PDB file of C-alpha atoms in Angstrom:
ATOM      1  CA  MET A   1      28.589   6.709   4.220  1.00 67.00           C
ATOM      2  CA  ALA A   2      27.035   4.802   1.235  1.00 67.00           C
ATOM      3  CA  GLY A   3      25.749   1.436   2.282  1.00 87.00           C
ATOM      4  CA  GLU A   4      25.182   2.468   6.013  1.00 96.00           C
ATOM      5  CA  THR A   5      22.073   1.298   7.585  1.00 98.00           C
ATOM      6  CA  VAL A   6      19.519   3.755   9.104  1.00 98.00           C
ATOM      7  CA  LEU A   7      16.693   2.649  11.395  1.00 98.00           C
ATOM      8  CA  VAL A   8      13.571   4.721  10.262  1.00 98.00           C
ATOM      9  CA  VAL A   9      11.082   4.591  13.217  1.00 98.00           C
ATOM     10  CA  GLY A  10       7.633   5.359  11.889  1.00 97.00           C
ATOM     11  CA  GLY A  11       9.057   4.701   8.435  1.00 97.00           C
ATOM     12  CA  ALA A  12       5.628   3.485   7.138  1.00 97.00           C
ATOM     13  CA  GLY A  13       3.945   6.735   7.547  1.00 95.00           C
ATOM     14  CA  TYR A  14       3.715   9.852   5.287  1.00 95.00           C
ATOM     15  CA  ILE A  15       7.207  11.686   5.846  1.00 97.00           C
ATOM     16  CA  GLY A  16       9.013   8.498   6.958  1.00 98.00           C
ATOM     17  CA  SER A  17       8.213   6.541   3.791  1.00 98.00           C
ATOM     18  CA  HIS A  18       9.339   9.581   1.665  1.00 98.00           C
ATOM     19  CA  THR A  19      12.516   9.709   3.603  1.00 98.00           C
ATOM     20  CA  CYS A  20      13.222   5.959   3.037  1.00 98.00           C
ATOM     21  CA  LEU A  21      12.822   6.546  -0.712  1.00 98.00           C
ATOM     22  CA  ASP A  22      15.456   9.433  -0.401  1.00 98.00           C
ATOM     23  CA  LEU A  23      17.809   7.340   1.696  1.00 98.00           C
ATOM     24  CA  ALA A  24      17.732   4.482  -0.768  1.00 98.00           C
ATOM     25  CA  ASN A  25      18.317   6.945  -3.662  1.00 97.00           C
ATOM     26  CA  LYS A  26      21.511   8.215  -1.859  1.00 97.00           C
ATOM     27  CA  GLY A  27      22.915   4.759  -0.928  1.00 97.00           C
ATOM     28  CA  PHE A  28      21.843   4.062   2.506  1.00 98.00           C
ATOM     29  CA  GLN A  29      19.866   0.990   3.657  1.00 98.00           C
ATOM     30  CA  PRO A  30      16.607   2.155   5.356  1.00 98.00           C
ATOM     31  CA  VAL A  31      15.033  -0.375   7.824  1.00 98.00           C
ATOM     32  CA  VAL A  32      11.533   0.507   8.882  1.00 98.00           C
ATOM     33  CA  TYR A  33      10.327  -0.011  12.404  1.00 98.00           C
ATOM     34  CA  ASP A  34       6.628   0.655  12.707  1.00 98.00           C
ATOM     35  CA  ASN A  35       3.663  -0.658  14.593  1.00 97.00           C
ATOM     36  CA  PHE A  36       1.535   0.213  11.569  1.00 96.00           C
ATOM     37  CA  SER A  37      -1.178   1.980  13.745  1.00 93.00           C
ATOM     38  CA  ASN A  38      -0.903   4.877  11.312  1.00 91.00           C
ATOM     39  CA  GLY A  39       1.561   3.785   8.733  1.00 93.00           C
ATOM     40  CA  HIS A  40       0.956   1.560   5.759  1.00 94.00           C
ATOM     41  CA  ARG A  41       2.643  -1.614   4.840  1.00 95.00           C
ATOM     42  CA  GLU A  42       2.151  -0.721   1.208  1.00 94.00           C
ATOM     43  CA  PHE A  43       4.618   2.247   1.841  1.00 96.00           C
ATOM     44  CA  VAL A  44       7.437   0.043   2.783  1.00 97.00           C
ATOM     45  CA  LYS A  45       9.168  -0.346  -0.616  1.00 97.00           C
ATOM     46  CA  TRP A  46      12.975   0.438  -0.127  1.00 97.00           C
ATOM     47  CA  GLY A  47      14.140  -1.898   2.651  1.00 97.00           C
ATOM     48  CA  PRO A  48      12.940  -4.457   5.334  1.00 98.00           C
ATOM     49  CA  ALA A  49      10.201  -3.715   7.710  1.00 98.00           C
ATOM     50  CA  GLU A  50      10.140  -4.717  11.433  1.00 98.00           C
ATOM     51  CA  GLU A  51       6.830  -4.568  13.293  1.00 98.00           C
ATOM     52  CA  GLY A  52       7.052  -3.088  16.726  1.00 98.00           C
ATOM     53  CA  ASP A  53       6.144  -0.226  19.078  1.00 98.00           C
ATOM     54  CA  ILE A  54       8.526   2.437  20.475  1.00 98.00           C
ATOM     55  CA  ARG A  55       7.431   1.617  23.905  1.00 97.00           C
ATOM     56  CA  ASP A  56       8.612  -2.059  23.569  1.00 98.00           C
ATOM     57  CA  ARG A  57      12.126  -1.950  24.817  1.00 98.00           C
ATOM     58  CA  ALA A  58      12.905  -5.654  24.283  1.00 98.00           C
ATOM     59  CA  ARG A  59      11.693  -5.483  20.590  1.00 98.00           C
ATOM     60  CA  LEU A  60      13.815  -2.270  20.026  1.00 98.00           C
ATOM     61  CA  ASP A  61      16.774  -4.129  21.502  1.00 98.00           C
ATOM     62  CA  GLU A  62      16.273  -7.086  19.207  1.00 98.00           C
ATOM     63  CA  VAL A  63      15.931  -5.094  16.138  1.00 98.00           C
ATOM     64  CA  LEU A  64      18.813  -2.791  16.950  1.00 98.00           C
ATOM     65  CA  ALA A  65      20.955  -5.819  17.640  1.00 98.00           C
ATOM     66  CA  LYS A  66      20.063  -7.468  14.220  1.00 98.00           C
ATOM     67  CA  TYR A  67      20.746  -4.461  12.043  1.00 98.00           C
ATOM     68  CA  LYS A  68      23.260  -2.298  13.908  1.00 98.00           C
ATOM     69  CA  PRO A  69      22.231   1.024  12.458  1.00 98.00           C
ATOM     70  CA  ALA A  70      24.539   3.903  12.131  1.00 98.00           C
ATOM     71  CA  ALA A  71      21.781   6.394  12.804  1.00 98.00           C
ATOM     72  CA  ILE A  72      18.146   6.506  13.897  1.00 98.00           C
ATOM     73  CA  LEU A  73      15.421   8.719  12.302  1.00 98.00           C
ATOM     74  CA  HIS A  74      12.423   9.125  14.525  1.00 98.00           C
ATOM     75  CA  PHE A  75       8.999   9.768  12.937  1.00 98.00           C
ATOM     76  CA  ALA A  76       6.721   7.516  15.165  1.00 97.00           C
ATOM     77  CA  ALA A  77       4.543  10.204  16.876  1.00 93.00           C
ATOM     78  CA  LEU A  78       0.866  10.889  17.213  1.00 90.00           C
ATOM     79  CA  ILE A  79       0.302  14.283  15.494  1.00 84.00           C
ATOM     80  CA  GLU A  80      -3.253  15.262  15.429  1.00 84.00           C
ATOM     81  CA  VAL A  81      -3.521  18.405  17.394  1.00 83.00           C
ATOM     82  CA  GLY A  82      -7.305  18.244  18.034  1.00 81.00           C
ATOM     83  CA  GLU A  83      -6.990  14.601  19.189  1.00 88.00           C
ATOM     84  CA  SER A  84      -4.141  15.721  21.619  1.00 88.00           C
ATOM     85  CA  VAL A  85      -6.607  17.960  23.373  1.00 87.00           C
ATOM     86  CA  LYS A  86      -9.106  15.183  23.723  1.00 91.00           C
ATOM     87  CA  ASP A  87      -6.700  12.403  24.579  1.00 93.00           C
ATOM     88  CA  PRO A  88      -3.397  13.921  26.030  1.00 94.00           C
ATOM     89  CA  VAL A  89      -2.590  10.794  27.741  1.00 96.00           C
ATOM     90  CA  SER A  90      -2.053   8.783  24.480  1.00 96.00           C
ATOM     91  CA  PHE A  91       0.204  11.546  23.244  1.00 96.00           C
ATOM     92  CA  TYR A  92       2.391  11.630  26.392  1.00 97.00           C
ATOM     93  CA  GLU A  93       2.564   7.812  26.426  1.00 97.00           C
ATOM     94  CA  ASN A  94       3.712   7.461  22.690  1.00 96.00           C
ATOM     95  CA  ASN A  95       5.416  10.830  21.981  1.00 97.00           C
ATOM     96  CA  VAL A  96       7.247  11.203  25.229  1.00 98.00           C
ATOM     97  CA  ILE A  97       7.578   7.910  27.040  1.00 98.00           C
ATOM     98  CA  GLY A  98       7.903   6.086  23.639  1.00 98.00           C
ATOM     99  CA  THR A  99      10.683   8.446  22.559  1.00 98.00           C
ATOM    100  CA  LEU A 100      12.523   8.123  26.009  1.00 98.00           C
ATOM    101  CA  THR A 101      12.401   4.253  25.603  1.00 98.00           C
ATOM    102  CA  LEU A 102      13.741   4.518  22.063  1.00 98.00           C
ATOM    103  CA  LEU A 103      16.594   6.762  23.212  1.00 98.00           C
ATOM    104  CA  SER A 104      17.472   4.281  26.028  1.00 97.00           C
ATOM    105  CA  ALA A 105      17.624   1.483  23.549  1.00 98.00           C
ATOM    106  CA  ALA A 106      19.659   3.605  21.096  1.00 98.00           C
ATOM    107  CA  GLN A 107      22.256   4.420  23.838  1.00 97.00           C
ATOM    108  CA  ALA A 108      22.500   0.753  24.882  1.00 97.00           C
ATOM    109  CA  ALA A 109      23.110  -0.256  21.300  1.00 98.00           C
ATOM    110  CA  GLY A 110      25.717   2.383  20.922  1.00 97.00           C
ATOM    111  CA  VAL A 111      23.856   4.501  18.390  1.00 97.00           C
ATOM    112  CA  ASN A 112      24.548   8.192  19.025  1.00 95.00           C
ATOM    113  CA  ALA A 113      23.305   9.831  15.897  1.00 98.00           C
ATOM    114  CA  PHE A 114      19.489  10.600  16.301  1.00 98.00           C
ATOM    115  CA  VAL A 115      17.315  12.755  13.874  1.00 98.00           C
ATOM    116  CA  PHE A 116      14.061  13.851  15.553  1.00 98.00           C
ATOM    117  CA  SER A 117      10.897  14.824  13.663  1.00 97.00           C
ATOM    118  CA  SER A 118       9.681  17.896  15.561  1.00 97.00           C
ATOM    119  CA  THR A 119       7.336  20.807  14.774  1.00 95.00           C
ATOM    120  CA  CYS A 120       6.817  24.559  14.571  1.00 94.00           C
ATOM    121  CA  ALA A 121       3.955  23.826  17.072  1.00 92.00           C
ATOM    122  CA  THR A 122       6.741  23.971  19.811  1.00 95.00           C
ATOM    123  CA  TYR A 123       6.987  27.701  19.169  1.00 95.00           C
ATOM    124  CA  GLY A 124       3.161  28.303  20.039  1.00 92.00           C
ATOM    125  CA  LEU A 125       1.781  31.677  19.066  1.00 90.00           C
ATOM    126  CA  PRO A 126       4.396  33.690  17.018  1.00 92.00           C
ATOM    127  CA  GLN A 127       5.712  36.679  18.486  1.00 93.00           C
ATOM    128  CA  SER A 128       7.392  37.665  15.188  1.00 92.00           C
ATOM    129  CA  VAL A 129       7.377  36.298  11.669  1.00 93.00           C
ATOM    130  CA  PRO A 130       9.385  34.609   9.994  1.00 96.00           C
ATOM    131  CA  LEU A 131      10.129  32.365  12.953  1.00 96.00           C
ATOM    132  CA  ASP A 132      13.658  31.435  13.597  1.00 97.00           C
ATOM    133  CA  GLU A 133      15.077  28.895  15.885  1.00 98.00           C
ATOM    134  CA  SER A 134      15.689  31.407  18.762  1.00 97.00           C
ATOM    135  CA  HIS A 135      11.972  32.204  18.878  1.00 97.00           C
ATOM    136  CA  ARG A 136      10.588  31.382  22.401  1.00 97.00           C
ATOM    137  CA  GLN A 137       9.024  28.007  22.635  1.00 97.00           C
ATOM    138  CA  VAL A 138       5.650  27.972  24.463  1.00 95.00           C
ATOM    139  CA  PRO A 139       3.519  25.289  22.923  1.00 93.00           C
ATOM    140  CA  ILE A 140      -0.271  25.793  23.346  1.00 89.00           C
ATOM    141  CA  ASN A 141      -1.554  22.181  22.946  1.00 90.00           C
ATOM    142  CA  PRO A 142      -0.480  18.802  24.143  1.00 93.00           C
ATOM    143  CA  TYR A 143       0.896  17.736  20.871  1.00 94.00           C
ATOM    144  CA  GLY A 144       3.394  20.631  20.748  1.00 94.00           C
ATOM    145  CA  ARG A 145       4.288  20.221  24.462  1.00 96.00           C
ATOM    146  CA  THR A 146       5.082  16.474  24.000  1.00 97.00           C
ATOM    147  CA  LYS A 147       7.493  17.530  21.091  1.00 97.00           C
ATOM    148  CA  TYR A 148       8.955  20.248  23.205  1.00 98.00           C
ATOM    149  CA  ILE A 149       9.527  17.858  26.054  1.00 98.00           C
ATOM    150  CA  VAL A 150      11.568  15.438  23.856  1.00 98.00           C
ATOM    151  CA  GLU A 151      13.507  18.323  22.427  1.00 98.00           C
ATOM    152  CA  GLN A 152      14.555  19.326  25.897  1.00 98.00           C
ATOM    153  CA  ALA A 153      15.468  15.652  26.726  1.00 98.00           C
ATOM    154  CA  LEU A 154      17.642  15.492  23.706  1.00 98.00           C
ATOM    155  CA  ALA A 155      19.531  18.465  24.819  1.00 98.00           C
ATOM    156  CA  ASP A 156      20.182  16.789  28.038  1.00 98.00           C
ATOM    157  CA  TYR A 157      21.209  13.456  26.403  1.00 97.00           C
ATOM    158  CA  ASP A 158      23.700  15.564  24.217  1.00 97.00           C
ATOM    159  CA  GLN A 159      25.221  17.436  27.148  1.00 97.00           C
ATOM    160  CA  TYR A 160      25.494  14.429  29.656  1.00 96.00           C
ATOM    161  CA  LYS A 161      25.358  11.321  27.481  1.00 96.00           C
ATOM    162  CA  GLY A 162      27.066  12.153  24.175  1.00 95.00           C
ATOM    163  CA  LEU A 163      24.011  11.480  22.066  1.00 97.00           C
ATOM    164  CA  ARG A 164      24.090  13.900  19.235  1.00 98.00           C
ATOM    165  CA  SER A 165      20.797  14.883  17.499  1.00 98.00           C
ATOM    166  CA  VAL A 166      19.308  17.078  14.873  1.00 98.00           C
ATOM    167  CA  VAL A 167      15.856  18.320  15.722  1.00 98.00           C
ATOM    168  CA  LEU A 168      13.852  19.324  12.640  1.00 98.00           C
ATOM    169  CA  ARG A 169      10.968  21.536  13.126  1.00 97.00           C
ATOM    170  CA  TYR A 170       8.545  21.061  10.306  1.00 94.00           C
ATOM    171  CA  PHE A 171       6.091  23.777   9.049  1.00 94.00           C
ATOM    172  CA  ASN A 172       3.397  22.410   6.806  1.00 93.00           C
ATOM    173  CA  ALA A 173       4.381  19.178   5.050  1.00 95.00           C
ATOM    174  CA  ALA A 174       2.601  18.546   1.720  1.00 96.00           C
ATOM    175  CA  GLY A 175       2.886  16.920  -1.667  1.00 97.00           C
ATOM    176  CA  ALA A 176       3.773  13.382  -2.676  1.00 97.00           C
ATOM    177  CA  ASP A 177       6.427  11.368  -4.589  1.00 96.00           C
ATOM    178  CA  PHE A 178       6.030  12.546  -8.246  1.00 96.00           C
ATOM    179  CA  GLU A 179       5.869   9.069  -9.553  1.00 94.00           C
ATOM    180  CA  GLY A 180       2.745   8.481  -7.366  1.00 92.00           C
ATOM    181  CA  ARG A 181       4.281   5.455  -5.554  1.00 93.00           C
ATOM    182  CA  ILE A 182       3.551   6.843  -2.118  1.00 95.00           C
ATOM    183  CA  GLY A 183       1.654   9.933  -0.664  1.00 94.00           C
ATOM    184  CA  GLU A 184      -0.326  11.481   1.968  1.00 92.00           C
ATOM    185  CA  TRP A 185      -2.692   8.998   3.500  1.00 89.00           C
ATOM    186  CA  HIS A 186      -4.018   9.735   7.007  1.00 83.00           C
ATOM    187  CA  THR A 187      -7.165   8.267   8.714  1.00 81.00           C
ATOM    188  CA  PRO A 188      -8.980  10.495   9.439  1.00 80.00           C
ATOM    189  CA  GLU A 189      -7.552  13.176   7.099  1.00 83.00           C
ATOM    190  CA  THR A 190      -7.217  16.510   8.758  1.00 85.00           C
ATOM    191  CA  HIS A 191      -4.650  18.411   6.480  1.00 90.00           C
ATOM    192  CA  ALA A 192      -5.877  21.204   4.195  1.00 93.00           C
ATOM    193  CA  ILE A 193      -4.380  20.101   0.794  1.00 95.00           C
ATOM    194  CA  PRO A 194      -5.761  16.488   0.823  1.00 94.00           C
ATOM    195  CA  LEU A 195      -9.121  17.703   2.192  1.00 94.00           C
ATOM    196  CA  ALA A 196      -9.430  20.319  -0.657  1.00 96.00           C
ATOM    197  CA  ILE A 197      -8.327  17.850  -3.379  1.00 95.00           C
ATOM    198  CA  ASP A 198     -10.951  15.388  -1.998  1.00 94.00           C
ATOM    199  CA  ALA A 199     -13.484  18.277  -2.589  1.00 95.00           C
ATOM    200  CA  ALA A 200     -12.306  18.876  -6.054  1.00 95.00           C
ATOM    201  CA  LEU A 201     -12.514  15.123  -6.750  1.00 93.00           C
ATOM    202  CA  GLY A 202     -16.102  15.038  -5.464  1.00 92.00           C
ATOM    203  CA  ARG A 203     -15.256  12.760  -2.566  1.00 92.00           C
ATOM    204  CA  ARG A 204     -16.501  15.213  -0.031  1.00 90.00           C
ATOM    205  CA  GLN A 205     -19.240  17.965   0.005  1.00 91.00           C
ATOM    206  CA  GLY A 206     -16.796  20.848  -0.116  1.00 93.00           C
ATOM    207  CA  PHE A 207     -14.016  22.718   1.917  1.00 96.00           C
ATOM    208  CA  LYS A 208     -14.365  24.794   5.105  1.00 95.00           C
ATOM    209  CA  VAL A 209     -12.227  27.714   5.763  1.00 96.00           C
ATOM    210  CA  PHE A 210     -11.954  28.599   9.510  1.00 95.00           C
ATOM    211  CA  GLY A 211     -11.778  32.445   9.702  1.00 95.00           C
ATOM    212  CA  SER A 212     -11.781  35.051   6.949  1.00 96.00           C
ATOM    213  CA  ASP A 213     -11.016  38.309   9.140  1.00 96.00           C
ATOM    214  CA  TYR A 214      -7.328  37.695   9.916  1.00 95.00           C
ATOM    215  CA  ASP A 215      -4.851  40.520   9.532  1.00 93.00           C
ATOM    216  CA  THR A 216      -3.501  38.970   6.371  1.00 95.00           C
ATOM    217  CA  ARG A 217      -3.529  40.106   2.663  1.00 97.00           C
ATOM    218  CA  ASP A 218      -7.027  38.365   2.040  1.00 97.00           C
ATOM    219  CA  GLY A 219      -8.227  37.658   5.668  1.00 96.00           C
ATOM    220  CA  THR A 220      -7.346  33.987   5.760  1.00 97.00           C
ATOM    221  CA  CYS A 221      -4.386  32.406   7.653  1.00 94.00           C
ATOM    222  CA  VAL A 222      -1.042  32.157   6.153  1.00 95.00           C
ATOM    223  CA  ARG A 223       1.016  28.837   6.291  1.00 96.00           C
ATOM    224  CA  ASP A 224       4.471  27.706   4.868  1.00 97.00           C
ATOM    225  CA  TYR A 225       3.937  24.546   2.839  1.00 97.00           C
ATOM    226  CA  ILE A 226       7.008  22.514   2.179  1.00 97.00           C
ATOM    227  CA  HIS A 227       7.209  19.559  -0.186  1.00 98.00           C
ATOM    228  CA  VAL A 228       7.657  16.162   1.691  1.00 98.00           C
ATOM    229  CA  LEU A 229      10.550  15.317  -0.612  1.00 98.00           C
ATOM    230  CA  ASP A 230      12.292  18.466   0.405  1.00 98.00           C
ATOM    231  CA  LEU A 231      11.642  17.391   4.105  1.00 98.00           C
ATOM    232  CA  ALA A 232      12.996  13.950   3.138  1.00 98.00           C
ATOM    233  CA  ASP A 233      16.091  15.575   1.718  1.00 98.00           C
ATOM    234  CA  ALA A 234      16.796  17.627   4.864  1.00 98.00           C
ATOM    235  CA  HIS A 235      16.658  14.417   6.999  1.00 98.00           C
ATOM    236  CA  VAL A 236      19.108  12.448   4.874  1.00 98.00           C
ATOM    237  CA  ARG A 237      21.413  15.522   5.066  1.00 98.00           C
ATOM    238  CA  ALA A 238      20.943  15.598   8.773  1.00 98.00           C
ATOM    239  CA  VAL A 239      22.039  11.979   8.924  1.00 98.00           C
ATOM    240  CA  GLU A 240      25.076  12.560   6.992  1.00 98.00           C
ATOM    241  CA  TYR A 241      25.920  15.744   9.095  1.00 98.00           C
ATOM    242  CA  LEU A 242      25.778  13.612  12.242  1.00 98.00           C
ATOM    243  CA  LEU A 243      27.770  10.736  10.785  1.00 97.00           C
ATOM    244  CA  ARG A 244      30.410  13.257   9.794  1.00 97.00           C
ATOM    245  CA  GLY A 245      30.568  14.195  13.524  1.00 97.00           C
ATOM    246  CA  GLY A 246      28.360  17.333  13.532  1.00 98.00           C
ATOM    247  CA  ASP A 247      27.257  18.877  16.715  1.00 98.00           C
ATOM    248  CA  SER A 248      23.553  18.605  17.982  1.00 98.00           C
ATOM    249  CA  VAL A 249      21.384  21.323  16.481  1.00 98.00           C
ATOM    250  CA  ALA A 250      17.678  22.436  16.028  1.00 98.00           C
ATOM    251  CA  LEU A 251      16.663  23.588  12.562  1.00 98.00           C
ATOM    252  CA  ASN A 252      13.476  24.809  10.958  1.00 97.00           C
ATOM    253  CA  LEU A 253      12.233  23.258   7.596  1.00 98.00           C
ATOM    254  CA  GLY A 254       9.921  25.529   5.758  1.00 97.00           C
ATOM    255  CA  THR A 255      10.374  27.444   2.439  1.00 97.00           C
ATOM    256  CA  GLY A 256      10.166  30.947   3.921  1.00 96.00           C
ATOM    257  CA  THR A 257       7.123  31.722   1.711  1.00 97.00           C
ATOM    258  CA  GLY A 258       3.794  32.157   3.153  1.00 97.00           C
ATOM    259  CA  THR A 259       0.554  31.090   1.352  1.00 98.00           C
ATOM    260  CA  THR A 260      -3.034  32.191   2.405  1.00 98.00           C
ATOM    261  CA  VAL A 261      -5.656  29.588   2.497  1.00 97.00           C
ATOM    262  CA  LYS A 262      -7.399  31.330  -0.308  1.00 97.00           C
ATOM    263  CA  GLU A 263      -4.326  31.201  -2.407  1.00 98.00           C
ATOM    264  CA  LEU A 264      -3.769  27.656  -1.669  1.00 98.00           C
ATOM    265  CA  LEU A 265      -7.460  26.767  -2.747  1.00 97.00           C
ATOM    266  CA  GLY A 266      -6.854  28.924  -5.916  1.00 97.00           C
ATOM    267  CA  THR A 267      -3.842  26.984  -6.703  1.00 98.00           C
ATOM    268  CA  ILE A 268      -5.696  23.518  -6.220  1.00 97.00           C
ATOM    269  CA  GLU A 269      -8.458  24.737  -8.449  1.00 96.00           C
ATOM    270  CA  THR A 270      -6.001  25.823 -11.206  1.00 97.00           C
ATOM    271  CA  VAL A 271      -4.025  22.571 -11.126  1.00 97.00           C
ATOM    272  CA  SER A 272      -7.032  20.330 -11.078  1.00 95.00           C
ATOM    273  CA  ASN A 273      -9.172  22.556 -13.249  1.00 95.00           C
ATOM    274  CA  ARG A 274     -12.137  21.468 -11.030  1.00 95.00           C
ATOM    275  CA  PRO A 275     -13.998  24.109  -9.056  1.00 95.00           C
ATOM    276  CA  PHE A 276     -15.391  23.059  -5.621  1.00 96.00           C
ATOM    277  CA  PRO A 277     -17.609  24.615  -2.988  1.00 96.00           C
ATOM    278  CA  VAL A 278     -15.762  26.639  -0.244  1.00 96.00           C
ATOM    279  CA  GLU A 279     -17.585  27.607   2.947  1.00 96.00           C
ATOM    280  CA  TYR A 280     -16.213  30.248   5.235  1.00 96.00           C
ATOM    281  CA  VAL A 281     -16.971  29.854   8.917  1.00 95.00           C
ATOM    282  CA  GLY A 282     -15.695  31.284  12.174  1.00 95.00           C
ATOM    283  CA  ARG A 283     -12.086  31.027  13.501  1.00 92.00           C
ATOM    284  CA  ARG A 284     -10.852  27.837  14.920  1.00 84.00           C
ATOM    285  CA  GLU A 285      -9.422  28.040  18.530  1.00 80.00           C
ATOM    286  CA  GLY A 286      -5.603  27.830  18.651  1.00 74.00           C
ATOM    287  CA  ASP A 287      -5.007  28.791  14.924  1.00 82.00           C
ATOM    288  CA  SER A 288      -2.209  31.240  14.392  1.00 85.00           C
ATOM    289  CA  THR A 289      -2.688  34.072  11.915  1.00 90.00           C
ATOM    290  CA  THR A 290       0.679  33.426  10.187  1.00 92.00           C
ATOM    291  CA  LEU A 291       3.380  30.606  10.359  1.00 92.00           C
ATOM    292  CA  VAL A 292       6.260  31.083   8.189  1.00 96.00           C
ATOM    293  CA  ALA A 293       9.848  29.688   8.588  1.00 97.00           C
ATOM    294  CA  ASN A 294      13.174  31.400   8.595  1.00 97.00           C
ATOM    295  CA  ASN A 295      15.207  28.522   7.147  1.00 97.00           C
ATOM    296  CA  ASP A 296      18.621  30.128   6.921  1.00 98.00           C
ATOM    297  CA  LYS A 297      20.071  27.941   9.600  1.00 98.00           C
ATOM    298  CA  ALA A 298      19.168  24.752   7.757  1.00 98.00           C
ATOM    299  CA  ARG A 299      20.738  26.223   4.656  1.00 98.00           C
ATOM    300  CA  ASP A 300      23.906  27.210   6.498  1.00 98.00           C
ATOM    301  CA  ILE A 301      24.394  23.793   8.464  1.00 98.00           C
ATOM    302  CA  LEU A 302      23.005  21.182   6.076  1.00 98.00           C
ATOM    303  CA  GLY A 303      23.545  22.960   2.663  1.00 98.00           C
ATOM    304  CA  TRP A 304      19.888  22.420   2.274  1.00 98.00           C
ATOM    305  CA  SER A 305      17.346  24.546   0.267  1.00 97.00           C
ATOM    306  CA  PRO A 306      13.829  23.516  -0.864  1.00 97.00           C
ATOM    307  CA  GLN A 307      13.537  22.607  -4.463  1.00 98.00           C
ATOM    308  CA  TYR A 308       9.653  22.670  -5.101  1.00 98.00           C
ATOM    309  CA  ASP A 309       7.219  25.501  -5.199  1.00 97.00           C
ATOM    310  CA  LEU A 310       3.502  25.484  -4.253  1.00 97.00           C
ATOM    311  CA  THR A 311       2.303  24.487  -7.827  1.00 97.00           C
ATOM    312  CA  GLU A 312       4.637  21.507  -7.885  1.00 98.00           C
ATOM    313  CA  ILE A 313       3.360  20.431  -4.344  1.00 98.00           C
ATOM    314  CA  ILE A 314      -0.151  20.614  -5.584  1.00 98.00           C
ATOM    315  CA  GLN A 315       0.483  18.870  -8.817  1.00 97.00           C
ATOM    316  CA  SER A 316       2.289  15.935  -6.958  1.00 97.00           C
ATOM    317  CA  ALA A 317      -0.569  15.609  -4.344  1.00 96.00           C
ATOM    318  CA  TRP A 318      -3.229  15.815  -7.105  1.00 96.00           C
ATOM    319  CA  ASN A 319      -1.446  12.995  -9.009  1.00 94.00           C
ATOM    320  CA  TRP A 320      -1.357  10.853  -5.807  1.00 94.00           C
ATOM    321  CA  HIS A 321      -4.911  11.408  -4.609  1.00 93.00           C
ATOM    322  CA  ALA A 322      -6.591  11.313  -8.071  1.00 90.00           C
ATOM    323  CA  LYS A 323      -4.801   8.116  -9.376  1.00 86.00           C
ATOM    324  CA  SER A 324      -3.344   6.296  -6.415  1.00 72.00           C
ATOM    325  CA  ASN A 325      -5.075   6.935  -3.118  1.00 54.00           C
ATOM    326  CA  GLN A 326      -8.432   5.501  -3.528  1.00 54.00           C
ATOM    327  CA  HIS A 327      -8.612   4.479   0.242  1.00 49.00           C
TER     328      HIS A 327
END
C-alpha cells in the first residue's frame, strides 16, 4: 500500500492535517482538498493542496481525475453544535448535500474506499455508559443529525452500490503534534482544552464550567478525551483495512477513560503551572452527564489502541498554544 494516494477532504483542518502527517509517515501520499473556510493553508505540509468545495461536483471530478486516489478520507464538515442550532440550513447544505456530492464523484471515479469522520453526537443522550456501537442513535441537534443521515446513506451505498466505508465516531479530540508544527486552531474556539489553556496564558478572563451538580464524582460533566494523533492513527488504519478488502463498519474512537471537567482543569493547571480563574455557572442545554467510549470494536477490527494519556494530551496542546498558535 505504500505510495498509494489518499484524498484528504478537509485536510487543512485540525484532525485532517494531523492525519496527513500520519499518512505521510506511513508511506502514503496525502492530497488535501479544502475550501479553506475553516482549514489553514499553513497546515498543508505533507502533500499538494487543491482548493475546492465538496458541493462543487465539477471541481471534485477534476481533482479525482488528476490524482486517482485509492481512498478518500472525509473531514470537511461544519462541527459547532451551537451554530447548528442557529443555522441548521448551512449544516444540511455542507454536511449532507456536500457529502452526497462527494460520494457521487467518488463513485464516478471508481473510488470505493471511504473513511468518514463522524461523531458520538449521533448517539444523543446516553442510555448506558460506556457507549458501544450498538447504542441507539437519536441525535439531539442538527449537527448530530447531519452526521447520522450520512451514516445511513453510507450503509445504503455499501449495500446497493458496493462503496465500502469505515465510519469513525469520535469522542473528544484534543492535543497536538508533539513537535508543534500543527495543532488545534478554530475560529471561534469552543473546545474546553484550548479555552482553558488560553485562560492560563492570560489571553482570556477565565474559564466557565457549565454545571457543577451532575451525578458524577465531583459534580461536573465527564468526557472521553482522545489525542488527535491517536485519531489520525485510527484513520490511517481504516484506510489500510479498506484497501485490504475490509467490509463496511462503524467504530468508536475514544480512550474508554472518563475525565471530569474539574480533573481536566486540574491537569491543565499542573502542566502549565499557571493557576487561572474558574467560574461555575448553570448547566448548558443539551450537555450529557457522561460520554465515554467503549472502543473494543476498533481494537478488534483495526488493531488500534490509543497511545497517549490526558497529561500527554495537555502537554502537547500547551506546547502548541503557548509557542505556536498566536493567532
